[in-house]
Amino acid sequence: MQLDDLYRRVIMDHYKKPRNRGTFDADVVTIDLNNPTCGDRISLQLQVNDGIVEAARYTGEGCSISMSSASMMTEAVKGKTLEQALELADRFSAMVKGEDVTFDEYEDIEALSGVCKFPARIKCATLAWNALRKGIEEPI
Amino acid sequence: MIGRELREQFPILNQEVNGHPLVYLDNAATSQKPRSVIDAVKRYYEWDNSNVHRGVHTLGSRATDAYEGAREKVARFINAKRTEEIVFTRGTTTAINLVASSYGRTVCQEGDEIVLTPMEHHSNLIPWQQVAKATGATLKYIPLQEDGTISLADVEKTITDRTKIVSVMYVSNVLGVVNPVKEIAEIAHRHEAVMVVDGAQSTPHMRIDVQNLDCDFYTLSGHKMCAPTGIGALYGRKELLNTLEPIEFGGEMIDFVDLYESTWKDAPWRFEGGTPIIAGAVGLAAAIDFLEEVGLENIQQHEHQLAGLAIDKLGAIEGLTIYGPHQGRVGLVTFNLDDIHPHDVATVLDAKGIAVRAGHHCCQPLMRWLNVSSTARASFYLYNTEEDIDRLAQALRETKEYFSDAIG
């Protein structure tokens, strides 16, 4: 078990300097999701126009893995159609389960591939992506 | 015979995790099992396994004797007056739910009060929330002092003549405090309320005497005291227990069954519908033998020493915050290290072979009171050693270094 497989520099960079952290003033889709086993929580906001995610922001509390994953996700979905965003979420799930996938759209995400070797942390990594999925599949 | 000498009796401790000898410091979540307990369960399945209370055959008698013998052992262990005051349950959660669903829903009415503390485990909180919702009773909380302890003056102020039930944990799984449940019971009784004591975290670590505590209900979980998972017990004062209606109905718990009406056995059997947790009870009896042999007083003293040492060694690490009072606590230390999230701390410790808990410890309201979203926790038991504490302290210093580099 190599800790550096998990805590890569790019992850710590997103943790320390989160992208898209905050909320929108405008009326947007908001998804609140908890990880009840550990207490991590995220509030994700999606600004969707004509089926395109124009921007995403989040607030929440959690470990370096859950928060860096949220930071990366909100970067990656910008400008994507809802369908593309869902496909990204699927690909992310596959990656943290150990499948060999790439994220040419936003390579930072690949730094989280090491999570697959830390099964207890997969739920941390997928929290933000599950919020995204919920926001798209169960529009409020 | 404690600490190092006991380790050999716990087969699981003799292994490496991630290339390091295992240091198991998650005992408040569940304890490891000595060989005698594992062997007792194995022997039961290899020789005595049968259903209880019905078979005329030899194995049926042996299984019944083993199961009822375990009940007697639990009764003696916590000094219950009568064996029939012990109901076997799946653990503390089931035990409290039984009291809440059966007793709580019967006695509480609108305007009545149920008194708890904000440090309760979810299992001694949510069952009462549900009772309050169903009956219109009000939940009231004994406030915590700044250091996380309870003052009897506050207990006096919180419990009133409208209070029907007071339910408090004996030992906090987060703060490590020992609550004055005997004194709280005395105040509760003065107001004719019943006293429920959640003994999940106390029973494994100290001598319990329910008659001395003078509580009406007491709960314990076997798996935290060297027994298998899935077995625990509810102690209930006999005159109360026999007034409680069962909440599970079926085989074994009946007196007489007709097409439209049935009657129940006396307590405790009326609460044990279906085939009970026989092998679990056998394992619990073996665990009690084991703990008695080591001596509860020795265990308590050993853990007290380890806690003192841990507070000194962890407290010396710059940026490490320990929650709860530094004095008069049991063998667990809840902490945070700088602003490193406890999950990250626990992952780094795990990479060094050290198992700790990270999260809210099923105490979300207490986390909010502490103003944190989660914490890390190291909890000790009779097989832990001073060396384990040294390994923990060293690993925490390395964790701090690792993250200052990684975040750098």
Short mmCIF file of N, CA and C in Angstrom, two decimals, chain B residues 40-127:
data_model
loop_
_atom_site.label_atom_id
_atom_site.label_comp_id
_atom_site.label_asym_id
_atom_site.label_seq_id
_atom_site.Cartn_x
_atom_site.Cartn_y
_atom_site.Cartn_z
N ALA B 40 -15.24 -21.82 21.93
CA ALA B 40 -16.53 -22.15 22.54
C ALA B 40 -17.64 -22.18 21.48
N VAL B 41 -17.59 -21.20 20.56
CA VAL B 41 -18.60 -21.16 19.49
C VAL B 41 -18.43 -22.36 18.57
N LYS B 42 -17.17 -22.68 18.26
CA LYS B 42 -16.86 -23.81 17.39
C LYS B 42 -17.33 -25.12 18.04
N ARG B 43 -17.02 -25.25 19.31
CA ARG B 43 -17.41 -26.46 20.03
C ARG B 43 -18.92 -26.61 20.08
N TYR B 44 -19.60 -25.49 20.29
CA TYR B 44 -21.06 -25.54 20.32
C TYR B 44 -21.59 -26.09 19.00
N TYR B 45 -21.07 -25.57 17.90
CA TYR B 45 -21.57 -26.03 16.59
C TYR B 45 -21.15 -27.46 16.28
N GLU B 46 -19.99 -27.87 16.83
CA GLU B 46 -19.52 -29.22 16.53
C GLU B 46 -20.14 -30.29 17.41
N TRP B 47 -20.69 -29.89 18.58
CA TRP B 47 -21.19 -30.88 19.54
C TRP B 47 -22.62 -30.68 20.02
N ASP B 48 -23.01 -29.45 20.27
CA ASP B 48 -24.25 -29.23 21.00
C ASP B 48 -25.37 -28.62 20.16
N ASN B 49 -25.06 -28.22 18.94
CA ASN B 49 -26.01 -27.41 18.19
C ASN B 49 -27.37 -28.08 18.06
N SER B 50 -28.39 -27.34 18.47
CA SER B 50 -29.76 -27.82 18.39
C SER B 50 -30.64 -26.63 18.73
N ASN B 51 -31.96 -26.78 18.51
CA ASN B 51 -32.79 -25.66 18.93
C ASN B 51 -33.09 -25.77 20.43
N VAL B 52 -33.41 -24.63 21.03
CA VAL B 52 -33.58 -24.62 22.49
C VAL B 52 -35.06 -24.67 22.86
N HIS B 53 -35.31 -25.11 24.08
CA HIS B 53 -36.63 -25.03 24.70
C HIS B 53 -37.69 -25.90 24.07
N ARG B 54 -37.34 -26.77 23.12
CA ARG B 54 -38.42 -27.58 22.57
C ARG B 54 -38.06 -29.04 22.40
N GLY B 55 -36.83 -29.30 21.97
CA GLY B 55 -36.48 -30.69 21.70
C GLY B 55 -36.47 -31.51 22.99
N VAL B 56 -36.89 -32.79 22.88
CA VAL B 56 -36.80 -33.68 24.02
C VAL B 56 -35.44 -34.38 24.00
N HIS B 57 -34.78 -34.28 22.85
CA HIS B 57 -33.56 -35.06 22.69
C HIS B 57 -32.37 -34.43 23.42
N THR B 58 -31.30 -35.20 23.48
CA THR B 58 -30.14 -34.81 24.27
C THR B 58 -29.51 -33.51 23.80
N LEU B 59 -29.34 -33.37 22.49
CA LEU B 59 -28.70 -32.15 21.99
C LEU B 59 -29.56 -30.93 22.34
N GLY B 60 -30.88 -31.12 22.24
CA GLY B 60 -31.78 -30.02 22.60
C GLY B 60 -31.58 -29.59 24.05
N SER B 61 -31.41 -30.55 24.92
CA SER B 61 -31.18 -30.23 26.33
C SER B 61 -29.85 -29.53 26.53
N ARG B 62 -28.84 -30.03 25.81
CA ARG B 62 -27.51 -29.41 25.97
C ARG B 62 -27.53 -27.97 25.47
N ALA B 63 -28.18 -27.76 24.32
CA ALA B 63 -28.23 -26.40 23.77
C ALA B 63 -29.01 -25.48 24.71
N THR B 64 -30.11 -26.00 25.26
CA THR B 64 -30.91 -25.19 26.19
C THR B 64 -30.11 -24.86 27.44
N ASP B 65 -29.40 -25.87 27.95
CA ASP B 65 -28.56 -25.62 29.14
C ASP B 65 -27.50 -24.57 28.85
N ALA B 66 -26.90 -24.66 27.68
CA ALA B 66 -25.84 -23.71 27.33
C ALA B 66 -26.42 -22.30 27.22
N TYR B 67 -27.58 -22.21 26.59
CA TYR B 67 -28.20 -20.90 26.37
C TYR B 67 -28.66 -20.29 27.70
N GLU B 68 -29.36 -21.08 28.49
CA GLU B 68 -29.85 -20.56 29.77
C GLU B 68 -28.70 -20.37 30.77
N GLY B 69 -27.66 -21.19 30.62
CA GLY B 69 -26.47 -21.01 31.45
C GLY B 69 -25.80 -19.67 31.16
N ALA B 70 -25.82 -19.30 29.88
CA ALA B 70 -25.23 -18.02 29.48
C ALA B 70 -26.03 -16.87 30.10
N ARG B 71 -27.34 -17.04 30.17
CA ARG B 71 -28.18 -16.00 30.77
C ARG B 71 -27.81 -15.81 32.25
N GLU B 72 -27.62 -16.94 32.93
CA GLU B 72 -27.22 -16.87 34.34
C GLU B 72 -25.89 -16.16 34.50
N LYS B 73 -25.00 -16.46 33.56
CA LYS B 73 -23.66 -15.87 33.62
C LYS B 73 -23.74 -14.35 33.44
N VAL B 74 -24.56 -13.90 32.50
CA VAL B 74 -24.72 -12.46 32.28
C VAL B 74 -25.30 -11.82 33.54
N ALA B 75 -26.31 -12.49 34.12
CA ALA B 75 -26.96 -11.94 35.32
C ALA B 75 -25.93 -11.75 36.43
N ARG B 76 -25.10 -12.78 36.65
CA ARG B 76 -24.08 -12.66 37.70
C ARG B 76 -23.06 -11.58 37.37
N PHE B 77 -22.70 -11.50 36.08
CA PHE B 77 -21.66 -10.56 35.62
C PHE B 77 -22.03 -9.12 35.93
N ILE B 78 -23.31 -8.78 35.78
CA ILE B 78 -23.70 -7.39 36.05
C ILE B 78 -24.47 -7.29 37.38
N ASN B 79 -24.42 -8.38 38.14
CA ASN B 79 -25.07 -8.45 39.45
C ASN B 79 -26.57 -8.15 39.42
N ALA B 80 -27.26 -8.75 38.47
CA ALA B 80 -28.73 -8.67 38.49
C ALA B 80 -29.22 -9.56 39.62
N LYS B 81 -30.36 -9.21 40.17
CA LYS B 81 -30.90 -9.97 41.28
C LYS B 81 -31.37 -11.34 40.80
N ARG B 82 -31.97 -11.37 39.61
CA ARG B 82 -32.55 -12.62 39.10
C ARG B 82 -32.13 -12.85 37.65
N THR B 83 -31.98 -14.13 37.31
CA THR B 83 -31.61 -14.49 35.95
C THR B 83 -32.68 -14.04 34.94
N GLU B 84 -33.95 -14.08 35.38
CA GLU B 84 -35.04 -13.72 34.45
C GLU B 84 -35.05 -12.24 34.10
N GLU B 85 -34.14 -11.50 34.68
CA GLU B 85 -34.07 -10.07 34.36
C GLU B 85 -33.20 -9.80 33.13
N ILE B 86 -32.65 -10.88 32.57
CA ILE B 86 -31.76 -10.73 31.41
C ILE B 86 -32.48 -11.21 30.14
N VAL B 87 -32.64 -10.29 29.19
CA VAL B 87 -33.20 -10.63 27.88
C VAL B 87 -32.05 -10.64 26.89
N PHE B 88 -31.91 -11.71 26.14
CA PHE B 88 -30.89 -11.69 25.09
C PHE B 88 -31.40 -10.88 23.90
N THR B 89 -30.53 -10.03 23.38
CA THR B 89 -30.87 -9.20 22.22
C THR B 89 -29.71 -9.28 21.24
N ARG B 90 -29.86 -8.61 20.13
CA ARG B 90 -28.80 -8.56 19.13
C ARG B 90 -27.65 -7.67 19.61
N GLY B 91 -27.95 -6.77 20.52
CA GLY B 91 -26.93 -5.86 21.03
C GLY B 91 -27.63 -4.71 21.72
N THR B 92 -26.89 -3.65 21.97
CA THR B 92 -27.46 -2.50 22.68
C THR B 92 -28.54 -1.82 21.85
N THR B 93 -28.32 -1.69 20.57
CA THR B 93 -29.31 -1.02 19.71
C THR B 93 -30.67 -1.70 19.84
N THR B 94 -30.69 -3.01 19.69
CA THR B 94 -31.95 -3.75 19.80
C THR B 94 -32.53 -3.63 21.20
N ALA B 95 -31.66 -3.64 22.20
CA ALA B 95 -32.13 -3.57 23.58
C ALA B 95 -32.84 -2.23 23.84
N ILE B 96 -32.21 -1.15 23.41
CA ILE B 96 -32.82 0.17 23.65
C ILE B 96 -34.11 0.30 22.83
N ASN B 97 -34.07 -0.21 21.61
CA ASN B 97 -35.29 -0.15 20.79
C ASN B 97 -36.44 -0.93 21.43
N LEU B 98 -36.10 -2.03 22.08
CA LEU B 98 -37.14 -2.81 22.77
C LEU B 98 -37.76 -1.99 23.89
N VAL B 99 -36.91 -1.35 24.70
CA VAL B 99 -37.43 -0.54 25.81
C VAL B 99 -38.25 0.63 25.26
N ALA B 100 -37.72 1.28 24.22
CA ALA B 100 -38.41 2.45 23.67
C ALA B 100 -39.75 2.04 23.05
N SER B 101 -39.72 1.00 22.22
CA SER B 101 -40.94 0.62 21.50
C SER B 101 -41.98 0.04 22.43
N SER B 102 -41.55 -0.73 23.41
CA SER B 102 -42.52 -1.38 24.27
C SER B 102 -42.89 -0.49 25.46
N TYR B 103 -41.90 -0.18 26.28
CA TYR B 103 -42.18 0.61 27.48
C TYR B 103 -42.48 2.07 27.13
N GLY B 104 -41.58 2.66 26.30
CA GLY B 104 -41.69 4.09 25.99
C GLY B 104 -43.03 4.46 25.38
N ARG B 105 -43.44 3.70 24.40
CA ARG B 105 -44.69 4.04 23.70
C ARG B 105 -45.92 3.79 24.56
N THR B 106 -45.77 2.94 25.58
CA THR B 106 -46.91 2.67 26.45
C THR B 106 -47.08 3.75 27.52
N VAL B 107 -45.96 4.15 28.12
CA VAL B 107 -46.10 5.05 29.27
C VAL B 107 -46.12 6.54 28.90
N CYS B 108 -45.57 6.88 27.72
CA CYS B 108 -45.46 8.31 27.40
C CYS B 108 -46.75 8.83 26.78
N GLN B 109 -47.12 10.02 27.21
CA GLN B 109 -48.27 10.70 26.63
C GLN B 109 -47.85 12.13 26.30
N GLU B 110 -48.73 12.83 25.61
CA GLU B 110 -48.44 14.21 25.27
C GLU B 110 -48.13 15.00 26.55
N GLY B 111 -47.07 15.78 26.48
CA GLY B 111 -46.69 16.59 27.64
C GLY B 111 -45.67 15.92 28.54
N ASP B 112 -45.51 14.60 28.40
CA ASP B 112 -44.49 13.91 29.18
C ASP B 112 -43.11 14.21 28.60
N GLU B 113 -42.10 13.92 29.40
CA GLU B 113 -40.74 14.24 28.97
C GLU B 113 -39.85 12.99 28.98
N ILE B 114 -38.96 12.95 28.00
CA ILE B 114 -37.91 11.94 27.96
C ILE B 114 -36.60 12.71 28.03
N VAL B 115 -35.76 12.37 29.00
CA VAL B 115 -34.54 13.14 29.22
C VAL B 115 -33.32 12.36 28.74
N LEU B 116 -32.51 13.02 27.91
CA LEU B 116 -31.30 12.42 27.35
C LEU B 116 -30.14 13.41 27.54
N THR B 117 -28.98 13.07 26.98
CA THR B 117 -27.90 14.05 26.92
C THR B 117 -27.50 14.21 25.45
N PRO B 118 -26.84 15.33 25.12
CA PRO B 118 -26.43 15.54 23.72
C PRO B 118 -25.28 14.62 23.31
N MET B 119 -24.69 13.87 24.26
CA MET B 119 -23.55 13.02 23.88
C MET B 119 -24.01 11.61 23.50
N GLU B 120 -25.33 11.36 23.52
CA GLU B 120 -25.78 9.99 23.27
C GLU B 120 -25.43 9.50 21.87
N HIS B 121 -25.15 8.21 21.81
CA HIS B 121 -24.98 7.50 20.55
C HIS B 121 -26.33 7.50 19.83
N HIS B 122 -26.32 7.49 18.51
CA HIS B 122 -27.58 7.51 17.77
C HIS B 122 -28.54 6.42 18.25
N SER B 123 -27.99 5.31 18.75
CA SER B 123 -28.86 4.21 19.17
C SER B 123 -29.58 4.51 20.48
N ASN B 124 -29.13 5.50 21.21
CA ASN B 124 -29.86 5.91 22.42
C ASN B 124 -30.49 7.29 22.20
N LEU B 125 -30.70 7.64 20.96
CA LEU B 125 -31.24 8.96 20.63
C LEU B 125 -32.45 8.78 19.72
N ILE B 126 -32.22 8.11 18.60
CA ILE B 126 -33.29 8.00 17.60
C ILE B 126 -34.49 7.19 18.12
N PRO B 127 -34.27 6.07 18.85
CA PRO B 127 -35.45 5.36 19.36
C PRO B 127 -36.35 6.28 20.19
#
